[in-house]
Structures are given as C-alpha cells and as structure tokens.
C-alpha cells in the first residue's frame, strides 16, 4: 500500500453524528478521492477495455507483495494469498459486485485469521472462512448491506489505528528469526530501504507501483551483497515456487472439513474469528463501493441491489477460495482507488487483475521465490504505517480541544472517546468488537446528550 494509494476518508462517506457548524470546514476541503482537479465537475466517462486491462495489471503488481506477505502472516504457503486474490477478483465481477471495486487478499481479514492459525494451527482455516462466508451470504440475503452507514469516521479511524499497530508488531517475528542467525542488521537495513523507497518514490514518479520497486530493489541488493537473508523459497516447502500447473490450488480435505464442521468444540473455537472476519470484510467491501461512487460521481445503476449483490459476490468468492485452500478476502479500498486512478472502473479491470495475478503464479513463481522476507517486512511496515488514520485522529483531537463552538464541545469529546475506545478494543481485543463497541458507544452517548439537551431546553422554555 504505497503512500499515493492511501486516501483520507471523507466525512460524507462515513456519516457521523455531527449536526453543528463546527464541522462544516471539512466540506470545504477537496476530497482526496477525486480523480482529478476537474473530476467533480466533469462527467465521468467509462474506460475502454485497453484502459481497464492496463489498470488491472497495475493493481496486480501493487497487490503481489501484500498477498505474499499476508500468506506469511497466516503461516501458509506463500502462493495461497495470490490464488485467494485471483478467485476473489474473478467471482466479484461475474456475480455483480460494484463495478470498479477490486477484491482480493486483505490485511483486515488476515489479522483475526492469523490469531486463530498461530494459536491452533492452519487446519482450522477452511472452517473459519466457510463459516464467515455463510454468515456474509445470510447478511446479504437479509438485505442488511446498508448498515455499513452506521460506522462513523471516528469509529473507522479507531479500527484503522488498531489494525495498523497489529500489522506493525506482527513483523517482529521476521527480525527475531534474523537475529537468531546473526543477520539482524542486514534484515533491518533491507526492510528500512524498502520502506524508504515505498514512501519516497511517489514523489519522483508514480509510473510504477512503489511497493513493487521497493521489493525488487531490496531483494536484489541483498542478493548482490550476498547478505544472509531468508527468502520465501528458503522458508517454504520444496517445490512451492516451481511454477507451472503444479502451482494450481488443490481442493481441501472435505472429510476433515466434515469432521470439524460436526464438532461443536471446533465450531466454537473458530466462531469468534469467523464473526470478526465477517464484520470487517463487510465494512470494507461496502465502503469500497462508496469510494467508487464518490470518485466517479456516479451510481452503479442496475436492475438489482448493487450493495446486496456485492456482499453475495464476496460470500461466493470466499467459499470458493476456502474450498481451494485459500483464505478469501474482501473489497480493497486502496486497490480500488488505484484501479480508478489508473484508468479502470469497469468489471473487466477486476478480471484483468485476476488474470495477471494467476500469471505471476504459473509463469513467474521461481522469481517470486527469491523475494527476501526482510523486504516483505518492509512492505508490511509500510502498510501498517499507511493504515493508521493519522490525519483523522489528529483532526478529532484538535476538534475536541478547540474552544470554538463551546456548545458542541461535549459532542466533539464523545467523538474523540469513540475513536479512542475503538482503537483500544481493536488493538488489545477484537477488531469486530471494536467496531461494534465504538458504534454503540458513540451513538448511545450522542443520544443521551441530545435528550439531556432537549430536556434542559424544555425546562427553560417552561
């Protein structure tokens, strides 16, 4: 997730409880989601197939390193993340997801899943993803997709803060392993180099994904200097990166799945993670659709409910991915923004991205295996840094401390409390609980404050 892909979340996408003039300044700021300086006034034009194909290729390059890194965090074959992205990228447009939205491997899904696999083993992963997909499907069939509007900017910022720091500290294991073999300094150096390239290259050019350049340069320099760094190939089972048809995903053991699914203890074990994944994936997928609406200034006018179909497409993709040994994913806001800014916007761009990802596995797997784990750690540290909602958090703090609009000071403090509460719960507890807790606390406190204010007004009037 390079810096140019990180997008501040405009308040109009995430409706909060602000009903005062103090927050009106945010509406005057230009949204970072606009395609260009004139995109807000010019009519959006549909991309050509060539534009969509090139946009899909760009998205595939940007997601390559992150899909591999997510696989490493879960503790599965590095190619699992790539195939999960391929399946999600194909099923979304075929079933009718919001055109322009890119679906694939998501760090927000990996965090609760990795907590399960690291504690109890990867054999529980298929059951967890399948249960999550079933709940997602029920959510869509019950027409509950519009409930994403309940998530305010403050709660979303808290969620991103918690997620960012979880991702950051998840990379500690890479440096611990390097320290054990006396390669801590080279590992830190290559990770830092990768981080610097990802952050600084967009200042010079945006022609190529900075995350891919950082990965290639850090890995290549390590090979040239013959640094003792672990690579994906050195830490994976033999033959993982041989490429060709042997790299195709295999069906899971349905006998083992049936045994687990009929075991109440196994279902009880994976259910918390499955619920977390369901909620988190739903929120990001639906918000990614809103990002497309905002950037293009259009609605996806179909003869069916697009948000509902988007949820059902995600559910189907996750089921298919789980049956093939993957961990699925959801709609991706950063890659969706990149897709639109690269000239995409139609369903063909998603298919193009999926085909490109499949090509990386089938034809370029040997090269992928040479990637150093230190370079990947640099990528994930960048993702963690860019995930944290620095700007929104600082804005909320300044708003709460400001003396302007004293009549709304309590409301601003409530919003800051919701941000802090959701950040704390998401990091130290559970991501899904953090979202729900933040929404309930913020809306509940605002409701109490409004009732007290109304009672006081009535008392004064009488």
Coordinates of C-alpha atoms in Angstrom, one line a residue:
X1 CA 0.0 0.0 0.0
X2 CA 2.1 2.9 -1.2
X3 CA 1.6 6.4 0.1
X4 CA -0.1 7.6 -3.1
X5 CA -2.7 4.9 -2.6
X6 CA -3.5 6.0 1.0
X7 CA -6.7 8.0 0.9
X8 CA -8.2 10.1 3.7
X9 CA -11.7 9.1 4.5
X10 CA -14.1 11.9 3.7
X11 CA -16.9 12.5 6.1
X12 CA -19.6 12.2 3.5
X13 CA -18.6 8.5 3.1
X14 CA -18.8 7.8 6.7
X15 CA -21.7 9.7 8.2
X16 CA -21.2 10.6 11.8
X17 CA -23.5 12.4 14.3
X18 CA -22.2 15.9 13.6
X19 CA -25.0 18.3 13.4
X20 CA -23.2 21.6 14.0
X21 CA -21.3 24.3 12.1
X22 CA -18.0 23.5 13.7
X23 CA -17.5 20.5 11.4
X24 CA -18.5 22.4 8.3
X25 CA -14.9 23.2 7.4
X26 CA -14.4 19.6 6.3
X27 CA -16.9 20.0 3.5
X28 CA -14.8 22.9 2.1
X29 CA -11.7 20.7 1.7
X30 CA -11.2 18.9 -1.6
X31 CA -11.7 15.2 -1.2
X32 CA -8.6 13.1 -1.9
X33 CA -10.9 10.6 -3.6
X34 CA -11.4 12.9 -6.6
X35 CA -9.9 11.6 -9.8
X36 CA -8.5 14.9 -10.8
X37 CA -9.0 18.6 -10.2
X38 CA -11.9 18.7 -12.6
X39 CA -13.4 15.4 -11.7
X40 CA -16.0 16.9 -9.5
X41 CA -17.4 19.0 -12.4
X42 CA -16.7 16.9 -15.5
X43 CA -18.9 13.9 -16.3
X44 CA -17.3 10.6 -15.7
X45 CA -16.6 8.6 -18.8
X46 CA -16.5 4.8 -19.0
X47 CA -13.0 3.4 -19.5
X48 CA -12.1 1.4 -22.6
X49 CA -11.1 -2.3 -22.5
X50 CA -7.4 -1.4 -23.0
X51 CA -7.5 1.1 -20.2
X52 CA -9.2 -1.5 -17.9
X53 CA -6.6 -4.1 -18.8
X54 CA -3.7 -1.8 -18.0
X55 CA -5.3 -0.7 -14.8
X56 CA -5.8 -4.3 -13.8
X57 CA -2.2 -5.1 -14.4
X58 CA -1.1 -2.1 -12.3
X59 CA -3.4 -3.3 -9.5
X60 CA -1.9 -6.8 -9.7
X61 CA 1.6 -5.5 -9.3
X62 CA 0.6 -3.4 -6.3
X63 CA -1.1 -6.4 -4.6
X64 CA 1.6 -9.0 -5.4
X65 CA 3.9 -8.4 -2.4
X66 CA 1.0 -7.8 0.0
X67 CA -0.7 -11.1 -0.9
X68 CA 2.5 -13.0 -0.3
X69 CA 3.1 -11.1 3.0
X70 CA -0.4 -11.9 4.2
X71 CA 0.3 -15.6 3.5
X72 CA 3.4 -15.4 5.6
X73 CA 1.5 -13.8 8.5
X74 CA -1.2 -16.6 8.4
X75 CA 1.5 -19.3 8.2
X76 CA 0.5 -20.9 4.9
X77 CA 2.1 -21.4 1.5
X78 CA 3.1 -18.0 0.0
X79 CA 1.1 -18.7 -3.1
X80 CA -2.2 -19.1 -1.1
X81 CA -2.6 -15.4 -0.9
X82 CA -2.1 -15.0 -4.7
X83 CA -4.7 -17.6 -5.5
X84 CA -7.1 -16.2 -3.0
X85 CA -6.8 -12.8 -4.8
X86 CA -7.3 -14.5 -8.2
X87 CA -10.5 -16.2 -7.0
X88 CA -11.9 -13.1 -5.4
X89 CA -11.0 -11.0 -8.4
X90 CA -12.9 -13.3 -10.8
X91 CA -16.0 -14.0 -8.8
X92 CA -16.8 -10.4 -7.8
X93 CA -17.5 -9.0 -11.4
X94 CA -19.1 -12.3 -12.5
X95 CA -21.7 -12.2 -9.8
X96 CA -22.4 -8.5 -10.0
X97 CA -20.3 -6.6 -7.4
X98 CA -19.9 -2.9 -7.7
X99 CA -18.0 -2.2 -11.0
X100 CA -14.6 -0.7 -10.2
X101 CA -14.2 -2.4 -6.8
X102 CA -11.1 -4.6 -6.5
X103 CA -11.5 -7.6 -4.3
X104 CA -8.6 -9.7 -3.1
X105 CA -6.4 -10.7 -0.1
X106 CA -6.9 -8.2 2.7
X107 CA -4.9 -7.4 5.7
X108 CA -8.1 -6.7 7.7
X109 CA -9.1 -10.3 7.2
X110 CA -5.6 -11.7 7.9
X111 CA -5.3 -10.2 11.4
X112 CA -8.1 -12.2 13.1
X113 CA -7.4 -15.2 11.0
X114 CA -3.7 -15.2 11.9
X115 CA -4.6 -15.0 15.6
X116 CA -6.5 -18.3 15.1
X117 CA -3.9 -20.1 13.0
X118 CA -1.0 -19.1 15.1
X119 CA -2.7 -20.4 18.3
X120 CA -4.5 -23.5 17.0
X121 CA -3.0 -24.3 13.6
X122 CA -3.8 -23.7 9.9
X123 CA -6.1 -26.8 9.7
X124 CA -8.9 -24.6 11.2
X125 CA -8.6 -22.0 8.4
X126 CA -11.1 -23.6 5.9
X127 CA -13.8 -24.0 8.5
X128 CA -13.3 -20.4 9.7
X129 CA -13.5 -18.9 6.2
X130 CA -16.5 -21.1 5.2
X131 CA -18.5 -20.1 8.3
X132 CA -17.6 -16.4 7.7
X133 CA -18.7 -16.7 4.1
X134 CA -22.0 -18.3 5.1
X135 CA -22.7 -15.5 7.5
X136 CA -21.8 -13.0 4.9
X137 CA -24.3 -14.6 2.5
X138 CA -27.0 -14.5 5.1
X139 CA -26.3 -10.9 5.7
X140 CA -26.7 -10.1 2.0
X141 CA -29.9 -12.2 1.6
X142 CA -31.4 -10.4 4.6
X143 CA -30.8 -7.0 2.9
X144 CA -28.6 -5.7 5.7
X145 CA -25.9 -4.2 3.4
X146 CA -26.9 -0.6 4.2
X147 CA -26.0 -1.0 7.8
X148 CA -22.4 0.0 6.9
X149 CA -23.6 3.6 7.1
X150 CA -23.7 3.2 10.9
X151 CA -19.9 3.2 11.0
X152 CA -18.8 6.8 11.6
X153 CA -15.5 8.3 10.6
X154 CA -14.3 8.2 14.2
X155 CA -15.0 4.5 14.6
X156 CA -13.5 3.7 11.3
X157 CA -10.4 5.7 12.2
X158 CA -10.2 3.8 15.5
X159 CA -10.5 0.5 13.6
X160 CA -7.7 1.5 11.2
X161 CA -5.5 2.6 14.1
X162 CA -5.8 -0.7 15.9
X163 CA -5.3 -2.7 12.7
X164 CA -2.2 -0.7 11.7
X165 CA -0.4 -1.3 15.0
X166 CA -1.4 -5.0 14.9
X167 CA 0.2 -5.3 11.5
X168 CA 3.3 -3.4 12.6
X169 CA 4.1 -5.7 15.6
X170 CA 3.3 -8.8 13.6
X171 CA 6.5 -8.3 11.7
X172 CA 8.6 -8.7 14.8
X173 CA 8.9 -12.4 14.1
X174 CA 10.9 -11.7 10.9
X175 CA 13.6 -9.8 12.8
X176 CA 13.6 -12.3 15.7
X177 CA 14.4 -15.1 13.2
X178 CA 17.1 -12.9 11.6
X179 CA 18.6 -12.2 15.0
X180 CA 18.8 -15.9 15.7
X181 CA 21.1 -16.5 12.8
X182 CA 23.1 -13.3 13.3
X183 CA 21.5 -11.4 10.4
X184 CA 19.6 -8.8 12.3
X185 CA 21.4 -5.7 11.0
X186 CA 21.1 -6.7 7.3
X187 CA 17.4 -7.5 7.8
X188 CA 16.7 -4.2 9.4
X189 CA 18.7 -2.4 6.7
X190 CA 16.8 -4.0 3.8
X191 CA 13.5 -3.5 5.5
X192 CA 14.3 0.1 6.0
X193 CA 15.4 0.5 2.4
X194 CA 12.2 -1.0 1.2
X195 CA 10.2 1.3 3.5
X196 CA 12.1 4.4 2.3
X197 CA 11.6 3.5 -1.4
X198 CA 7.8 2.9 -1.0
X199 CA 7.4 6.2 0.8
X200 CA 9.7 8.4 -1.3
X201 CA 9.5 7.1 -4.9
X202 CA 6.0 8.5 -5.4
X203 CA 7.5 12.0 -5.0
X204 CA 9.6 11.4 -8.1
X205 CA 7.3 9.2 -10.2
X206 CA 4.0 7.3 -10.0
X207 CA 4.5 5.4 -13.2
X208 CA 5.3 2.2 -11.4
X209 CA 4.0 0.8 -8.0
X210 CA 6.5 1.9 -5.4
X211 CA 5.9 -1.2 -3.3
X212 CA 7.0 -3.4 -6.2
X213 CA 10.1 -1.3 -6.8
X214 CA 11.0 -1.4 -3.1
X215 CA 10.6 -5.1 -3.1
X216 CA 12.7 -5.7 -6.1
X217 CA 15.5 -3.2 -5.1
X218 CA 15.8 -4.5 -1.5
X219 CA 15.7 -8.1 -2.6
X220 CA 18.2 -7.5 -5.5
X221 CA 20.6 -5.6 -3.3
X222 CA 20.6 -8.3 -0.7
X223 CA 21.4 -10.9 -3.4
X224 CA 24.2 -8.7 -4.9
X225 CA 25.8 -8.2 -1.5
X226 CA 25.2 -11.8 -0.6
X227 CA 23.5 -10.9 2.6
X228 CA 22.4 -13.9 4.8
X229 CA 18.7 -13.1 4.4
X230 CA 15.9 -15.7 4.4
X231 CA 13.8 -15.8 1.2
X232 CA 10.3 -17.1 0.5
X233 CA 11.8 -20.1 -1.2
X234 CA 14.2 -21.0 1.6
X235 CA 11.5 -21.0 4.2
X236 CA 8.8 -22.8 2.1
X237 CA 8.4 -26.5 1.3
X238 CA 10.4 -27.8 -1.6
X239 CA 8.7 -27.2 -5.0
X240 CA 6.5 -24.4 -3.8
X241 CA 7.9 -21.9 -6.3
X242 CA 8.4 -24.3 -9.2
X243 CA 5.6 -22.7 -11.2
X244 CA 3.6 -24.4 -13.9
X245 CA 0.4 -26.5 -13.4
X246 CA 1.9 -27.9 -10.2
X247 CA 1.2 -24.4 -8.6
X248 CA -2.5 -24.6 -9.1
X249 CA -4.5 -24.7 -5.9
X250 CA -5.8 -28.1 -4.7
X251 CA -9.2 -28.9 -3.1
X252 CA -9.2 -29.2 0.7
X253 CA -9.8 -32.5 2.5
X254 CA -13.6 -32.5 2.7
X255 CA -13.6 -35.4 5.1
X256 CA -11.6 -33.4 7.6
X257 CA -13.8 -30.4 7.0
X258 CA -16.9 -32.5 7.7
X259 CA -15.4 -33.8 10.9
X260 CA -14.6 -30.3 12.1
X261 CA -18.0 -28.9 11.0
X262 CA -19.8 -31.5 13.0
X263 CA -17.7 -30.9 16.1
X264 CA -19.2 -28.4 18.4
X265 CA -15.8 -27.7 20.0
X266 CA -14.2 -26.9 16.7
X267 CA -17.1 -24.6 15.6
X268 CA -17.0 -22.9 19.0
X269 CA -13.2 -22.4 18.6
X270 CA -13.3 -20.7 15.2
X271 CA -16.6 -18.8 15.6
X272 CA -15.1 -15.6 17.2
X273 CA -12.6 -15.3 14.3
X274 CA -15.3 -16.1 11.7
X275 CA -17.6 -13.4 13.1
X276 CA -14.7 -10.8 13.2
X277 CA -13.8 -11.6 9.6
X278 CA -17.5 -11.3 8.5
X279 CA -17.9 -7.9 10.0
X280 CA -14.6 -6.5 8.9
X281 CA -14.9 -7.8 5.4
X282 CA -18.5 -6.5 5.1
X283 CA -17.5 -3.0 6.2
X284 CA -14.5 -2.6 3.8
X285 CA -16.3 -4.1 0.9
X286 CA -19.3 -1.8 1.2
X287 CA -17.2 1.2 1.8
X288 CA -15.0 0.4 -1.2
X289 CA -18.3 0.6 -3.3
X290 CA -18.9 4.0 -1.8
X291 CA -15.4 5.1 -2.7
X292 CA -16.2 4.3 -6.4
X293 CA -19.4 6.3 -6.2
X294 CA -17.5 9.3 -4.8
X295 CA -14.6 9.2 -7.2
X296 CA -16.7 8.7 -10.3
X297 CA -19.6 10.8 -9.2
X298 CA -21.9 8.1 -10.5
X299 CA -24.1 5.3 -9.1
X300 CA -24.0 1.8 -10.4
X301 CA -27.5 1.7 -11.8
X302 CA -28.5 -1.9 -12.2
X303 CA -31.8 -3.7 -12.1
X304 CA -30.7 -5.2 -8.8
X305 CA -29.5 -4.1 -5.4
X306 CA -25.8 -3.5 -6.0
X307 CA -24.6 -3.5 -2.3
X308 CA -26.6 -6.7 -1.7
X309 CA -25.0 -8.3 -4.8
X310 CA -21.6 -7.1 -3.8
X311 CA -22.0 -8.9 -0.4
X312 CA -23.2 -12.1 -2.1
X313 CA -20.3 -11.9 -4.6
X314 CA -17.8 -11.6 -1.6
X315 CA -19.5 -14.6 0.1
X316 CA -19.3 -16.7 -3.0
X317 CA -15.7 -15.8 -3.6
X318 CA -14.8 -16.7 0.0
X319 CA -16.5 -20.0 -0.2
X320 CA -14.7 -20.9 -3.5
X321 CA -11.4 -19.8 -2.1
X322 CA -11.9 -21.8 1.1
X323 CA -12.7 -25.0 -0.9
X324 CA -9.4 -24.5 -2.7
X325 CA -7.4 -24.0 0.4
X326 CA -7.4 -20.2 0.4
X327 CA -8.4 -17.5 2.9
X328 CA -10.5 -15.4 0.7
X329 CA -10.6 -11.6 1.2
X330 CA -12.9 -8.7 0.5
X331 CA -13.2 -5.4 -1.3
X332 CA -10.0 -3.4 -1.1
X333 CA -10.2 0.4 -0.7
X334 CA -6.5 1.2 -1.6
X335 CA -6.5 -1.1 -4.7
X336 CA -9.9 0.2 -5.7
X337 CA -8.6 3.8 -5.6
X338 CA -5.5 2.7 -7.6
X339 CA -7.7 1.0 -10.2
X340 CA -9.8 4.1 -10.8
X341 CA -6.8 6.4 -10.9
X342 CA -5.1 4.1 -13.4
X343 CA -8.0 4.3 -15.8
X344 CA -10.1 1.3 -14.7
X345 CA -13.6 1.4 -13.4
X346 CA -15.5 -1.4 -15.1
X347 CA -15.7 -5.2 -14.4
X348 CA -13.1 -6.0 -16.9
X349 CA -10.3 -4.3 -14.8
X350 CA -11.0 -6.7 -12.0
X351 CA -10.8 -9.7 -14.3
X352 CA -7.6 -8.4 -15.9
X353 CA -6.1 -8.0 -12.4
X354 CA -7.0 -11.6 -11.5
X355 CA -5.6 -13.0 -14.8
X356 CA -2.3 -11.1 -14.2
X357 CA -2.1 -12.5 -10.6
X358 CA -2.6 -16.0 -12.0
X359 CA 0.2 -15.4 -14.5
X360 CA 2.6 -14.5 -11.7
X361 CA 1.9 -17.9 -10.1
X362 CA 2.0 -20.1 -13.2
X363 CA 4.9 -18.4 -15.1
X364 CA 6.9 -16.3 -12.7
X365 CA 6.8 -18.3 -9.5
X366 CA 10.6 -19.0 -9.5
X367 CA 11.3 -15.3 -9.4
X368 CA 8.7 -14.7 -6.7
X369 CA 10.5 -17.3 -4.5
X370 CA 13.7 -15.2 -4.5
X371 CA 12.0 -12.4 -2.6
X372 CA 13.6 -11.8 0.8
X373 CA 11.5 -11.9 4.0
X374 CA 13.1 -8.7 5.2
X375 CA 11.9 -6.8 2.1
X376 CA 8.4 -8.2 2.6
X377 CA 8.6 -7.0 6.2
X378 CA 9.4 -3.6 4.9
X379 CA 6.3 -3.7 2.7
X380 CA 4.1 -4.7 5.6
X381 CA 5.6 -2.0 7.9
X382 CA 4.7 0.5 5.1
X383 CA 1.2 -1.0 5.0
X384 CA 0.9 -0.7 8.8
X385 CA 2.1 3.0 8.7
X386 CA -0.3 3.9 5.9
X387 CA -3.2 2.1 7.6
X388 CA -3.1 4.2 10.8
X389 CA -5.5 7.1 10.4
X390 CA -3.0 9.7 11.5
X391 CA -4.8 12.7 9.9
X392 CA -8.3 11.8 11.1
X393 CA -7.1 11.1 14.6
X394 CA -5.2 14.4 14.9
X395 CA -8.3 16.2 13.5
X396 CA -10.5 14.7 16.1
X397 CA -8.1 15.6 18.9
X398 CA -7.8 19.2 17.7
X399 CA -11.6 19.4 17.4
X400 CA -12.1 18.1 21.0
X401 CA -9.6 20.5 22.4
X402 CA -10.7 23.5 20.4
X403 CA -12.6 26.3 22.3
X404 CA -14.5 27.1 19.1
X405 CA -18.2 26.1 19.2
X406 CA -18.4 25.6 23.0
X407 CA -22.0 24.5 22.6
X408 CA -20.8 21.4 20.8
X409 CA -17.8 20.6 23.0
X410 CA -19.4 17.6 24.5
X411 CA -20.3 16.2 21.1
X412 CA -16.7 16.5 20.0
X413 CA -15.5 14.9 23.2
X414 CA -17.9 12.0 22.6
X415 CA -16.5 11.6 19.0
X416 CA -12.9 11.5 20.4
X417 CA -13.9 9.0 23.1
X418 CA -15.4 6.7 20.3
X419 CA -12.2 7.0 18.4
X420 CA -10.1 6.1 21.4
X421 CA -12.4 3.3 22.5
X422 CA -12.5 1.6 19.1
X423 CA -8.7 2.0 18.7
X424 CA -8.1 0.4 22.1
X425 CA -10.5 -2.5 21.7
X426 CA -9.4 -3.2 18.1
X427 CA -5.7 -3.4 19.2
X428 CA -5.9 -5.1 22.6
X429 CA -9.2 -7.1 22.0
X430 CA -11.1 -7.9 18.8
X431 CA -11.4 -5.9 15.6
X432 CA -15.1 -6.7 15.1
X433 CA -15.9 -5.9 18.8
X434 CA -14.0 -2.7 18.4
X435 CA -16.2 -1.6 15.5
X436 CA -19.5 -2.6 17.2
X437 CA -18.4 -1.2 20.6
X438 CA -17.4 2.1 19.0
X439 CA -20.7 2.5 17.1
X440 CA -22.8 1.6 20.1
X441 CA -20.9 3.9 22.5
X442 CA -20.8 6.9 20.1
X443 CA -24.5 6.7 19.1
X444 CA -25.6 5.9 22.7
X445 CA -23.7 8.9 24.2
X446 CA -24.9 11.2 21.5
X447 CA -28.5 10.1 22.1
X448 CA -28.2 10.7 25.9
X449 CA -26.6 14.1 25.3
X450 CA -29.3 15.1 22.9
X451 CA -32.1 14.0 25.3
X452 CA -30.5 15.9 28.2
X453 CA -30.2 19.0 26.0
X454 CA -33.8 18.7 24.9
X455 CA -35.0 18.4 28.5
X456 CA -33.0 21.4 29.5
X457 CA -34.4 23.4 26.6
X458 CA -38.0 22.4 27.6
X459 CA -37.3 23.4 31.3
X460 CA -36.0 26.8 30.2
X461 CA -39.0 27.3 27.9
X462 CA -41.4 26.5 30.7

